[in-house]
C-alpha cells in the first residue's frame, strides 16, 4: 500500500475529501496459474505507472492498495480529472497494447472511475465514492463486454456524475460521444453508468441493462460499427461489392442515449 497522506481527518474527526478514485481488475485471473498471475500483476502495475507518469502524478503522491488481481487508487484533490479520463486512459490502453503484442494470454483490464468524498484510516479508503468505483468495475455489463468480446483488452466504466461533470465537456483524448450508458444493479447500487472502449466509436452495448448483441449477430442498425467491420471507417466493403446500406437513424436517436451534463440517462428503446 502507498499513501499520499491525505486522510480527510480534522481534529480527530473523519471528514471526507473529494478525490478521484480508480478501481482496476484483471479479467480472467482465476484461470491463470501462479506464474502467469505474477506476470500479469507486474504488467498491470507497469501499465498503471506509465499512465500516472503521463499525467504528471509522481510516485508517493497518491494512495494505492493492492487487491490481489486488481488495484484501488485515490488521487490527491489537485489532480485534474480531465487528465484522468483523457491522457491517463489513453496511455493505459497503449501500454496494454504494447505488452499484449504477440501474447497468447493478453492482459485485459476492467476499470471503474468515480469521484467523491473519501476518507482514509489505517486500514485503507472509506467512502461511497470508493464503493461505487468497485461496483462500476465489477458491473455485469462490463464483465459481459470482456467475456463476450475477447478482442477488447480494456473497458472503462465511469459514474454518471463523472460523465456529466467531466467527460461530457470533452478535451484532449476525451471522446464523450464514444461512451454509452447502461444501468448497473449490484447490492444497494441501482444507477446509470457510462461505458467506453478506447479506439472504438462505441462499446458493444444495446438496451437499458447493457445487453450485448446475440452471439454471431451484428449490433442493431444504427449502432456504430467497430473498426474493421462493414460500415466502419476503413472497414470491409459489403459482400458482393454493392453499395453501402441505406442510412438509418443514428444510434443515439434509436436507443434514446442522453449525453446532457447532469442528466440520468437510460438506454431505453423507442
CSV table of C-alpha atoms in Angstrom, one decimal:
chain,number,residue,atom,x,y,z
A,1,UNK,CA,0.0,0.0,0.0
A,2,UNK,CA,1.2,3.5,-0.8
A,3,UNK,CA,-0.4,6.7,0.5
A,4,UNK,CA,-0.1,10.4,-0.1
A,5,UNK,CA,-1.0,11.2,3.5
A,6,UNK,CA,-4.4,12.7,2.6
A,7,UNK,CA,-6.5,11.2,5.4
A,8,UNK,CA,-9.5,13.5,5.5
A,9,UNK,CA,-9.3,13.8,9.3
A,10,UNK,CA,-9.6,17.2,11.1
A,11,UNK,CA,-9.2,17.4,14.8
A,12,UNK,CA,-9.6,13.7,15.2
A,13,UNK,CA,-12.9,13.7,13.3
A,14,UNK,CA,-13.2,11.9,9.9
A,15,UNK,CA,-14.0,14.4,7.2
A,16,UNK,CA,-14.3,13.3,3.6
A,17,UNK,CA,-12.1,14.9,0.9
A,18,UNK,CA,-13.1,15.0,-2.7
A,19,UNK,CA,-10.8,12.7,-4.6
A,20,UNK,CA,-10.7,10.9,-7.9
A,21,UNK,CA,-11.0,7.1,-7.4
A,22,UNK,CA,-9.9,4.3,-9.8
A,23,UNK,CA,-10.6,0.6,-9.3
A,24,UNK,CA,-8.9,-1.8,-11.7
A,25,UNK,CA,-9.3,-5.5,-12.1
A,26,UNK,CA,-7.6,-8.2,-14.3
A,27,UNK,CA,-10.1,-10.2,-16.3
A,28,UNK,CA,-10.0,-14.0,-16.1
A,29,UNK,CA,-7.3,-14.1,-13.4
A,30,UNK,CA,-8.9,-17.1,-11.8
A,31,UNK,CA,-8.0,-19.2,-14.9
A,32,UNK,CA,-4.2,-18.3,-14.6
A,33,UNK,CA,-1.6,-20.4,-13.0
A,34,UNK,CA,0.7,-18.8,-10.3
A,35,UNK,CA,3.5,-17.8,-12.7
A,36,UNK,CA,1.0,-16.2,-15.1
A,37,UNK,CA,-0.7,-14.4,-12.3
A,38,UNK,CA,2.5,-12.9,-11.1
A,39,UNK,CA,3.4,-11.9,-14.7
A,40,UNK,CA,0.1,-10.2,-15.3
A,41,UNK,CA,0.1,-8.4,-11.9
A,42,UNK,CA,3.6,-7.0,-12.8
A,43,UNK,CA,2.3,-5.9,-16.2
A,44,UNK,CA,-0.8,-4.3,-14.7
A,45,UNK,CA,1.4,-2.2,-12.2
A,46,UNK,CA,3.7,-1.2,-15.0
A,47,UNK,CA,0.8,0.0,-17.2
A,48,UNK,CA,-0.6,2.0,-14.3
A,49,UNK,CA,2.8,3.5,-13.6
A,50,UNK,CA,3.0,4.6,-17.3
A,51,UNK,CA,-0.4,6.1,-17.1
A,52,UNK,CA,0.4,8.0,-13.9
A,53,UNK,CA,3.6,9.3,-15.4
A,54,UNK,CA,1.8,10.6,-18.5
A,55,UNK,CA,-0.4,12.9,-16.4
A,56,UNK,CA,2.4,14.1,-14.0
A,57,UNK,CA,1.3,12.0,-11.0
A,58,UNK,CA,4.5,11.2,-9.2
A,59,UNK,CA,5.1,8.1,-7.1
A,60,UNK,CA,4.2,8.5,-3.4
A,61,UNK,CA,1.7,11.3,-4.2
A,62,UNK,CA,-1.4,9.1,-4.3
A,63,UNK,CA,-3.0,6.3,-2.2
A,64,UNK,CA,-2.8,2.8,-3.8
A,65,UNK,CA,-4.0,-0.5,-2.5
A,66,UNK,CA,-3.2,-3.9,-3.9
A,67,UNK,CA,-6.3,-6.1,-4.4
A,68,UNK,CA,-4.7,-9.3,-5.5
A,69,UNK,CA,-5.8,-9.2,-9.1
A,70,UNK,CA,-6.6,-5.5,-9.0
A,71,UNK,CA,-5.7,-2.1,-7.8
A,72,UNK,CA,-7.6,0.6,-5.8
A,73,UNK,CA,-6.4,4.2,-6.2
A,74,UNK,CA,-7.3,7.6,-4.8
A,75,UNK,CA,-5.6,10.6,-6.2
A,76,UNK,CA,-4.8,13.9,-4.5
A,77,UNK,CA,-7.6,16.5,-4.9
A,78,UNK,CA,-5.3,18.7,-7.1
A,79,UNK,CA,-5.1,16.2,-9.9
A,80,UNK,CA,-7.2,17.5,-12.8
A,81,UNK,CA,-9.9,14.9,-13.5
A,82,UNK,CA,-9.9,15.7,-17.3
A,83,UNK,CA,-6.4,14.3,-17.4
A,84,UNK,CA,-7.5,11.0,-15.9
A,85,UNK,CA,-10.4,10.5,-18.3
A,86,UNK,CA,-8.2,11.6,-21.2
A,87,UNK,CA,-4.5,11.0,-21.3
A,88,UNK,CA,-4.4,8.6,-18.4
A,89,UNK,CA,-6.9,6.2,-20.1
A,90,UNK,CA,-5.1,6.6,-23.5
A,91,UNK,CA,-1.7,5.8,-22.0
A,92,UNK,CA,-3.1,2.8,-20.2
A,93,UNK,CA,-4.5,1.5,-23.4
A,94,UNK,CA,-1.3,2.0,-25.3
A,95,UNK,CA,0.7,0.3,-22.5
A,96,UNK,CA,-1.6,-2.7,-22.7
A,97,UNK,CA,-1.4,-2.9,-26.5
A,98,UNK,CA,2.4,-2.9,-26.4
A,99,UNK,CA,2.5,-5.5,-23.6
A,100,UNK,CA,0.0,-7.8,-25.3
A,101,UNK,CA,1.7,-7.8,-28.7
A,102,UNK,CA,2.0,-11.5,-29.8
A,103,UNK,CA,0.9,-12.9,-26.4
A,104,UNK,CA,-1.3,-15.9,-26.2
A,105,UNK,CA,-2.8,-14.7,-22.8
A,106,UNK,CA,-3.1,-10.9,-23.1
A,107,UNK,CA,-3.5,-8.7,-20.1
A,108,UNK,CA,-7.1,-7.5,-20.1
A,109,UNK,CA,-8.5,-4.9,-17.6
A,110,UNK,CA,-11.8,-3.5,-16.4
A,111,UNK,CA,-11.5,0.0,-14.9
A,112,UNK,CA,-14.1,1.8,-12.8
A,113,UNK,CA,-13.8,5.5,-12.3
A,114,UNK,CA,-15.6,7.8,-9.9
A,115,UNK,CA,-15.0,10.9,-7.8
A,116,UNK,CA,-16.4,12.0,-4.5
A,117,UNK,CA,-15.8,12.3,-0.7
A,118,UNK,CA,-13.2,9.8,0.6
A,119,UNK,CA,-11.7,9.4,4.0
A,120,UNK,CA,-8.7,7.2,4.9
A,121,UNK,CA,-7.9,5.3,8.0
A,122,UNK,CA,-5.0,2.9,8.9
A,123,UNK,CA,-6.8,0.1,7.0
A,124,UNK,CA,-7.4,1.9,3.8
A,125,UNK,CA,-10.0,4.0,2.0
A,126,UNK,CA,-13.6,4.6,3.0
A,127,UNK,CA,-16.5,6.3,1.2
A,128,UNK,CA,-19.4,5.8,-1.2
A,129,UNK,CA,-17.2,7.0,-4.0
A,130,UNK,CA,-14.9,4.0,-3.4
A,131,UNK,CA,-17.9,1.6,-3.2
A,132,UNK,CA,-19.3,2.9,-6.5
A,133,UNK,CA,-15.9,2.7,-8.3
A,134,UNK,CA,-15.8,-1.0,-7.3
A,135,UNK,CA,-19.4,-1.6,-8.5
A,136,UNK,CA,-18.6,0.0,-11.8
A,137,UNK,CA,-15.5,-2.1,-12.3
A,138,UNK,CA,-17.4,-5.3,-11.4
A,139,UNK,CA,-20.7,-4.5,-13.1
A,140,UNK,CA,-22.4,-7.1,-15.2
A,141,UNK,CA,-22.3,-5.0,-18.5
A,142,UNK,CA,-18.5,-4.6,-18.1
A,143,UNK,CA,-18.0,-8.3,-17.5
A,144,UNK,CA,-20.2,-9.2,-20.4
A,145,UNK,CA,-18.2,-6.9,-22.7
A,146,UNK,CA,-14.9,-8.6,-21.7
A,147,UNK,CA,-16.3,-12.1,-21.6
A,148,UNK,CA,-18.1,-12.0,-25.0
A,149,UNK,CA,-15.7,-9.7,-26.9
A,150,UNK,CA,-12.2,-11.3,-26.5
A,151,UNK,CA,-10.5,-8.8,-28.8
A,152,UNK,CA,-11.2,-6.0,-26.3
A,153,UNK,CA,-8.4,-5.5,-23.8
A,154,UNK,CA,-9.7,-2.5,-21.9
A,155,UNK,CA,-13.1,-1.3,-20.8
A,156,UNK,CA,-13.6,1.8,-18.8
A,157,UNK,CA,-16.8,2.5,-16.8
A,158,UNK,CA,-17.3,6.0,-15.3
A,159,UNK,CA,-20.1,7.1,-12.9
A,160,UNK,CA,-22.9,9.2,-14.2
A,161,UNK,CA,-21.6,12.1,-12.1
A,162,UNK,CA,-18.2,11.9,-13.6
A,163,UNK,CA,-19.5,11.7,-17.1
A,164,UNK,CA,-21.8,14.6,-16.7
A,165,UNK,CA,-19.3,16.9,-14.9
A,166,UNK,CA,-16.0,15.9,-16.6
A,167,UNK,CA,-16.3,13.6,-19.6
A,168,UNK,CA,-19.2,15.5,-21.3
A,169,UNK,CA,-17.1,18.6,-21.5
A,170,UNK,CA,-14.6,16.8,-23.8
A,171,UNK,CA,-10.9,17.8,-24.1
A,172,UNK,CA,-7.7,16.3,-25.4
A,173,UNK,CA,-8.0,12.5,-25.6
A,174,UNK,CA,-11.6,12.7,-24.2
A,175,UNK,CA,-14.3,11.4,-26.5
A,176,UNK,CA,-17.7,11.8,-24.9
A,177,UNK,CA,-19.5,10.7,-28.0
A,178,UNK,CA,-17.8,7.3,-27.7
A,179,UNK,CA,-19.4,6.5,-24.4
A,180,UNK,CA,-22.7,4.6,-23.9
A,181,UNK,CA,-24.9,4.5,-20.9
A,182,UNK,CA,-26.4,1.4,-19.2
A,183,UNK,CA,-28.0,0.7,-15.8
A,184,UNK,CA,-25.9,-1.2,-13.2
A,185,UNK,CA,-27.5,-3.1,-10.4
A,186,UNK,CA,-25.4,-4.6,-7.6
A,187,UNK,CA,-26.1,-4.8,-3.9
A,188,UNK,CA,-27.5,-1.3,-3.0
A,189,UNK,CA,-26.4,0.3,-6.3
A,190,UNK,CA,-29.0,1.0,-9.0
A,191,UNK,CA,-28.0,3.8,-11.3
A,192,UNK,CA,-26.7,4.8,-14.7
A,193,UNK,CA,-23.1,4.3,-15.7
A,194,UNK,CA,-21.1,5.1,-18.8
A,195,UNK,CA,-19.1,2.6,-20.7
A,196,UNK,CA,-16.1,3.2,-23.0
A,197,UNK,CA,-13.8,1.1,-25.1
A,198,UNK,CA,-10.7,3.1,-26.3
A,199,UNK,CA,-10.3,3.3,-30.0
A,200,UNK,CA,-13.9,2.3,-30.7
A,201,UNK,CA,-16.8,4.6,-31.6
A,202,UNK,CA,-18.9,2.8,-29.0
A,203,UNK,CA,-18.8,-0.2,-26.7
A,204,UNK,CA,-20.9,-3.3,-27.9
A,205,UNK,CA,-23.9,-2.5,-25.7
A,206,UNK,CA,-27.6,-2.4,-26.5
A,207,UNK,CA,-30.6,-1.9,-24.3
A,208,UNK,CA,-31.1,-0.3,-20.9
A,209,UNK,CA,-29.3,-3.0,-19.0
A,210,UNK,CA,-26.2,-3.2,-21.1
A,211,UNK,CA,-27.1,-6.3,-23.2
A,212,UNK,CA,-24.7,-7.3,-26.0
A,213,UNK,CA,-25.9,-8.3,-29.4
A,214,UNK,CA,-26.8,-12.0,-29.7
A,215,UNK,CA,-23.7,-14.2,-30.5
A,216,UNK,CA,-22.9,-14.1,-34.2
A,217,UNK,CA,-25.3,-11.2,-34.9
A,218,UNK,CA,-24.2,-7.6,-35.6
A,219,UNK,CA,-25.2,-4.7,-33.5
A,220,UNK,CA,-28.7,-3.2,-34.3
A,221,UNK,CA,-28.9,-1.0,-37.4
A,222,UNK,CA,-27.6,2.5,-36.5
A,223,UNK,CA,-25.1,1.3,-34.0
A,224,UNK,CA,-21.6,2.4,-34.8
A,225,UNK,CA,-19.5,-0.4,-36.4
A,226,UNK,CA,-16.3,-1.4,-34.7
A,227,UNK,CA,-13.1,-0.7,-36.6
A,228,UNK,CA,-12.6,-3.2,-39.5
A,229,UNK,CA,-16.3,-4.1,-39.7
A,230,UNK,CA,-18.5,-3.2,-42.7
A,231,UNK,CA,-19.6,0.5,-42.4
A,232,UNK,CA,-16.7,1.5,-40.2
A,233,UNK,CA,-14.0,3.9,-41.4
A,234,UNK,CA,-11.5,1.7,-43.3
A,235,UNK,CA,-13.8,-1.3,-42.8
A,236,UNK,CA,-14.6,-4.1,-45.3
A,237,UNK,CA,-16.9,-3.4,-48.2
A,238,UNK,CA,-20.3,-5.1,-48.2
A,239,UNK,CA,-20.4,-8.6,-49.7
A,240,UNK,CA,-20.7,-8.6,-53.5
A,241,UNK,CA,-19.2,-5.2,-53.9
A,242,UNK,CA,-22.6,-3.5,-53.8
A,243,UNK,CA,-23.3,0.0,-52.4
A,244,UNK,CA,-23.3,0.5,-48.7
A,245,UNK,CA,-26.6,0.0,-46.9
A,246,UNK,CA,-29.0,3.0,-46.7
A,247,UNK,CA,-28.6,5.4,-43.9
A,248,UNK,CA,-30.5,4.8,-40.7
A,249,UNK,CA,-31.4,6.8,-37.7
A,250,UNK,CA,-28.3,7.5,-35.5
A,251,UNK,CA,-28.0,5.1,-32.6
A,252,UNK,CA,-28.5,8.0,-30.2
A,253,UNK,CA,-32.0,8.6,-31.6
A,254,UNK,CA,-32.9,4.9,-31.9
A,255,UNK,CA,-31.9,4.0,-28.4
A,256,UNK,CA,-32.5,7.3,-26.6
A,257,UNK,CA,-28.9,7.8,-25.5
A,258,UNK,CA,-28.7,11.0,-23.4
A,259,UNK,CA,-25.5,13.0,-23.1
A,260,UNK,CA,-26.5,16.2,-21.4
A,261,UNK,CA,-24.4,17.0,-18.4
A,262,UNK,CA,-26.1,16.2,-15.1
A,263,UNK,CA,-28.9,14.0,-16.6
A,264,UNK,CA,-29.5,10.5,-15.5
A,265,UNK,CA,-29.5,8.8,-18.9
A,266,UNK,CA,-31.2,5.4,-19.5
A,267,UNK,CA,-30.9,3.4,-22.7
A,268,UNK,CA,-34.5,2.7,-23.5
A,269,UNK,CA,-35.5,1.6,-27.0
A,270,UNK,CA,-38.1,3.8,-28.7
